[in-house]
PDB file of C-alpha atoms in Angstrom:
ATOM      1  CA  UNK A   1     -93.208 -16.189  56.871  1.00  0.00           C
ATOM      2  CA  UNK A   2     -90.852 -15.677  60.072  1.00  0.00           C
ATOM      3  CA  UNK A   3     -91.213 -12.639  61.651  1.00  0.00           C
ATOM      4  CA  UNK A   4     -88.540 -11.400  64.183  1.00  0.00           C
ATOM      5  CA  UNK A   5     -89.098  -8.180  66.395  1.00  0.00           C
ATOM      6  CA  UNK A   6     -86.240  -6.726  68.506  1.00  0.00           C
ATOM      7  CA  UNK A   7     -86.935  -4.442  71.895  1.00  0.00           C
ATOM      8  CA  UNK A   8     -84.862  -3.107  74.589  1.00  0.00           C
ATOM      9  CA  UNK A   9     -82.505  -0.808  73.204  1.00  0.00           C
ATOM     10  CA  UNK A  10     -81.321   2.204  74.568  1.00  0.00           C
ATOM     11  CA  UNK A  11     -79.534   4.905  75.835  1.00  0.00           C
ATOM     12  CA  UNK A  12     -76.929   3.946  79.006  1.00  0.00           C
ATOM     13  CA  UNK A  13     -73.829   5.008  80.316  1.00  0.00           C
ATOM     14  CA  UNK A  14     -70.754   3.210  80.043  1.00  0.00           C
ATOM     15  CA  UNK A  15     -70.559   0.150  82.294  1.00  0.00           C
ATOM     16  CA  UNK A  16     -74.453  -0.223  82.095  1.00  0.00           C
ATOM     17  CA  UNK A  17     -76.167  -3.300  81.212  1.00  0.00           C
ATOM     18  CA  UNK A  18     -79.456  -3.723  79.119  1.00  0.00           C
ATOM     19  CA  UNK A  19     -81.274  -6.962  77.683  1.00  0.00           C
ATOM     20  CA  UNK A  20     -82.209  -7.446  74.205  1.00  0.00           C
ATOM     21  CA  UNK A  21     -85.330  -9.444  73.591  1.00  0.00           C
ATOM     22  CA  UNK A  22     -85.973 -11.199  70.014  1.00  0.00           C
ATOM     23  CA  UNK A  23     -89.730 -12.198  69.526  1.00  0.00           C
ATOM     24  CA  UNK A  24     -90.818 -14.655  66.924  1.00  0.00           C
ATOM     25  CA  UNK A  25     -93.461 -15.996  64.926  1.00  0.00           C
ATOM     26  CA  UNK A  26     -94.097 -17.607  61.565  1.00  0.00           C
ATOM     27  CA  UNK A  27     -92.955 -20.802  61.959  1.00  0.00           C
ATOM     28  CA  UNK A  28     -91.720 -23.657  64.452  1.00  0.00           C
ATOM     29  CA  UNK A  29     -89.079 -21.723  66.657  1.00  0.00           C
ATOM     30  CA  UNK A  30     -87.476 -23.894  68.951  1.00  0.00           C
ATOM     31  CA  UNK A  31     -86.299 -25.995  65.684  1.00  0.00           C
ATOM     32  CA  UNK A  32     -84.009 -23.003  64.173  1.00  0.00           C
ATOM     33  CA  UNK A  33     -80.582 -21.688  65.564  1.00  0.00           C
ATOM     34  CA  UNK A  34     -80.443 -17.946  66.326  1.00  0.00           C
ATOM     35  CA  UNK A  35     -78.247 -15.172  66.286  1.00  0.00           C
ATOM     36  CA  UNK A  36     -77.593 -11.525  66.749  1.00  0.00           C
ATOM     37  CA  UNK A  37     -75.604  -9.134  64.835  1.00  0.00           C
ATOM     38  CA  UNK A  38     -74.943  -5.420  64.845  1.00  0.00           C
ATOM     39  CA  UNK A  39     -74.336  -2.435  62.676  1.00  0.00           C
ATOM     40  CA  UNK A  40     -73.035   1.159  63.478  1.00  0.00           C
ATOM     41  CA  UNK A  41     -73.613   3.718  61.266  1.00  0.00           C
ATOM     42  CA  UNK A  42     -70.908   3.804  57.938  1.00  0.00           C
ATOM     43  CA  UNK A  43     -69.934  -0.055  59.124  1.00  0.00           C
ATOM     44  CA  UNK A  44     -70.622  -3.698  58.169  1.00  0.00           C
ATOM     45  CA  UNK A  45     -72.952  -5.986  60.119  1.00  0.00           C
ATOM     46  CA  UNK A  46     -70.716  -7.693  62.621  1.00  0.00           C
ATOM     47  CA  UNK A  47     -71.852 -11.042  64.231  1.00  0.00           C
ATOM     48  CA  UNK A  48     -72.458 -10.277  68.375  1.00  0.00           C
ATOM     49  CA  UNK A  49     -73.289 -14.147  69.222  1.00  0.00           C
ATOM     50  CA  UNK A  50     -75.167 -16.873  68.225  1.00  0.00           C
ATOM     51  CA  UNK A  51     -77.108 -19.954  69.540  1.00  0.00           C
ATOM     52  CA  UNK A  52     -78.111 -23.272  68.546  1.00  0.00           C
ATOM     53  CA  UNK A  53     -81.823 -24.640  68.801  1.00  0.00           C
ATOM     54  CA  UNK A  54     -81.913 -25.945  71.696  1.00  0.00           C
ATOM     55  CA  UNK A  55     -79.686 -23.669  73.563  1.00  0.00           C
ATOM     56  CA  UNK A  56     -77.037 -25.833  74.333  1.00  0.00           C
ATOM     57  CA  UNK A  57     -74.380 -24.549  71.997  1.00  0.00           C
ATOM     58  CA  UNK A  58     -73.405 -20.486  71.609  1.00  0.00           C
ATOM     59  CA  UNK A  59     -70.658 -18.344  69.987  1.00  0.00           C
ATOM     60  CA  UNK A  60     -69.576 -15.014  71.133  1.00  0.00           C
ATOM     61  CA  UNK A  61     -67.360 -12.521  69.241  1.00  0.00           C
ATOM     62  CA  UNK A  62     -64.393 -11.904  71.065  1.00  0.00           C
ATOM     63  CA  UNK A  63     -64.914  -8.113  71.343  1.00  0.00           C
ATOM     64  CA  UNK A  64     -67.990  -9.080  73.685  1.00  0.00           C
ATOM     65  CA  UNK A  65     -67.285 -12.616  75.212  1.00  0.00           C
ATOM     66  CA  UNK A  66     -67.431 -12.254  78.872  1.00  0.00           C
ATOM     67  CA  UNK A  67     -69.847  -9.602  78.970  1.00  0.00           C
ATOM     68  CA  UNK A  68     -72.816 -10.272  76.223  1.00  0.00           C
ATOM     69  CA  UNK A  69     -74.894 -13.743  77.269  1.00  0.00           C
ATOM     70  CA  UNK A  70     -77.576 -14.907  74.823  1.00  0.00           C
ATOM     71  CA  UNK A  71     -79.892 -17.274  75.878  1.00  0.00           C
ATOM     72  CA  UNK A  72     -83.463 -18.259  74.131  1.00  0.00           C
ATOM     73  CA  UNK A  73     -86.803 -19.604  75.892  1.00  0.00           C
ATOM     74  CA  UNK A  74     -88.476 -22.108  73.465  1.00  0.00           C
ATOM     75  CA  UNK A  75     -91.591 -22.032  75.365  1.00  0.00           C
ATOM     76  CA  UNK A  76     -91.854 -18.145  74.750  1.00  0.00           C
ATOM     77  CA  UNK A  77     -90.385 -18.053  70.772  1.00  0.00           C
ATOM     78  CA  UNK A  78     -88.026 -15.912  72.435  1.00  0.00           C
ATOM     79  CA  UNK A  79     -84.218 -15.261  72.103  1.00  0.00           C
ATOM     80  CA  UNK A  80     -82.287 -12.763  74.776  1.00  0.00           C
ATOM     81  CA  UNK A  81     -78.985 -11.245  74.656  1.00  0.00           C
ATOM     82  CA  UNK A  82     -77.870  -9.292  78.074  1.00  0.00           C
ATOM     83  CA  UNK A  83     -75.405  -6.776  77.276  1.00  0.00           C
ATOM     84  CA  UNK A  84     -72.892  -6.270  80.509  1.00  0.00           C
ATOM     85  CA  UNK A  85     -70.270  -3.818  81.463  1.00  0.00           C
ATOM     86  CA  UNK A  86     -71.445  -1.735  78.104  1.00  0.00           C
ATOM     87  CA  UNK A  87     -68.764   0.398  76.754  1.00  0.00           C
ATOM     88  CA  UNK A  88     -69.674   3.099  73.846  1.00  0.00           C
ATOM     89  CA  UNK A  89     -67.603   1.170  70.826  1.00  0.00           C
ATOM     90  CA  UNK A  90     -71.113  -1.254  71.336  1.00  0.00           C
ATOM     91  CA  UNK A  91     -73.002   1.771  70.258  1.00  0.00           C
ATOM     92  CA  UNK A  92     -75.461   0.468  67.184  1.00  0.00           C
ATOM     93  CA  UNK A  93     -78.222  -1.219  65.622  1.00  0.00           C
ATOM     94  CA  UNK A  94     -78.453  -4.835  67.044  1.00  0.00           C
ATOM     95  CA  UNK A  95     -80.638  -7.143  64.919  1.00  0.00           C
ATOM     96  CA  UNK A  96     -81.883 -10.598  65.374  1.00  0.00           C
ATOM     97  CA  UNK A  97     -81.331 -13.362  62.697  1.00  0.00           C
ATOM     98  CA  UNK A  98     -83.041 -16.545  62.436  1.00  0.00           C
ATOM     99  CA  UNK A  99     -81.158 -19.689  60.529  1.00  0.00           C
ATOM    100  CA  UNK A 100     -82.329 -22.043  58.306  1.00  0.00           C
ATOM    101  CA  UNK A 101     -81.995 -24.692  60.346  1.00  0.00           C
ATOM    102  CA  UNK A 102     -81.183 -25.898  63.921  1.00  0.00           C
ATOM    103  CA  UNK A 103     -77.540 -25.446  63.958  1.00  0.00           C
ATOM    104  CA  UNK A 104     -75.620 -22.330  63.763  1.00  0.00           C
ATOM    105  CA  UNK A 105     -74.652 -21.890  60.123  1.00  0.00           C
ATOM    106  CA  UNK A 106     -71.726 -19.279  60.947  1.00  0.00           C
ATOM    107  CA  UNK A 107     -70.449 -15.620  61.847  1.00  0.00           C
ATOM    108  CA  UNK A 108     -71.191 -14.017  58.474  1.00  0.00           C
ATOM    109  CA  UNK A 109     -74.402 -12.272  57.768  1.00  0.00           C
ATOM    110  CA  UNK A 110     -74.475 -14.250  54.415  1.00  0.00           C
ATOM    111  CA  UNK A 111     -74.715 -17.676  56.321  1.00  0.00           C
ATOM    112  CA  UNK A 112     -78.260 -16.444  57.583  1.00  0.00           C
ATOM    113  CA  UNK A 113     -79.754 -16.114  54.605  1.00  0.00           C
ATOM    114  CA  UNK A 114     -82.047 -12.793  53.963  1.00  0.00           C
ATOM    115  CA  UNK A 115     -85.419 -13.723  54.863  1.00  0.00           C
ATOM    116  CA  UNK A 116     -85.245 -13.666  58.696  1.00  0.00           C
ATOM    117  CA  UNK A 117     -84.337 -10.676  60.120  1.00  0.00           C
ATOM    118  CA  UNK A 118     -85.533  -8.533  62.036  1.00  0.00           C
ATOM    119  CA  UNK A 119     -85.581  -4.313  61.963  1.00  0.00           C
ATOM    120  CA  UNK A 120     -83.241  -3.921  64.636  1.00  0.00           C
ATOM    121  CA  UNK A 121     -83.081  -1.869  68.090  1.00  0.00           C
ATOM    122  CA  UNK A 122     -80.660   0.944  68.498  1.00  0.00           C
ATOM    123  CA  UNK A 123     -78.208   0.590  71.735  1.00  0.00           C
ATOM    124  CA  UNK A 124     -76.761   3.672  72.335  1.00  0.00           C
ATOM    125  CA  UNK A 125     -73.582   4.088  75.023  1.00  0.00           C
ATOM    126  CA  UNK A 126     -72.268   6.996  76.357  1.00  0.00           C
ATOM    127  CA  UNK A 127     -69.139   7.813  77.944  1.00  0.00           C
TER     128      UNK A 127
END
């Protein structure tokens, strides 16, 4: 059973930067693509980026390519994102997704499957 635990969140001031961290266990990590998404309260989870197993290939929503970088450590069952430049419209609930296999399945929430998520960290911005 994979298990996926979020830290990091916060509170920071517009322009800020923070670093998500995605911890795993349950099963083989470095053979499974990765992703993060977000939610803010009364919206839909909204893909933030994803990455493939070993790194090598990533996708970035537009709303944060250039200032979001995800990045994963194989060695440590870890996946990062570091948030940049934060503004407050990336105020919410960012939660890490694990695939169901090594290549990144898609943007949607539903391409992820429902198994592997994890509980989220709340990233708040302030103006």
């Amino acid at each position: 059973q994979v298990q996926l635990v979020e830290s990091g969140g916060g509170l920071v001031q517009a322009g800020g930067s923070l670093r998500l961290s995605c911890a795993a266990s349950g099963r083989t990590f470095s053979r499974y693509a990765m992703g993060w998404f977000r939610q803010a309260p009364g919206k839909e989870r909204e893909f933030v980026a994803a990455i493939s197993w070993s790194g090598a290939i990533t996708y970035y929503a537009d709303s944060v390519k250039g200032r979001f970088t995800i990045s994963r450590d194989n060695a440590k069952n870890t996946m990062y994102l570091q948030m940049n430049s934060l503004k407050p419209e990336d105020t919410s609930v960012y939660y890490c997704v694990q695939a169901e296999g090594g290549v990144v399945p898609g943007t949607a929430a539903s391409d992820y499957g429902m198994a592997s998520w994890g509980k989220g960290t709340l990233v708040t911005v302030s103006s």
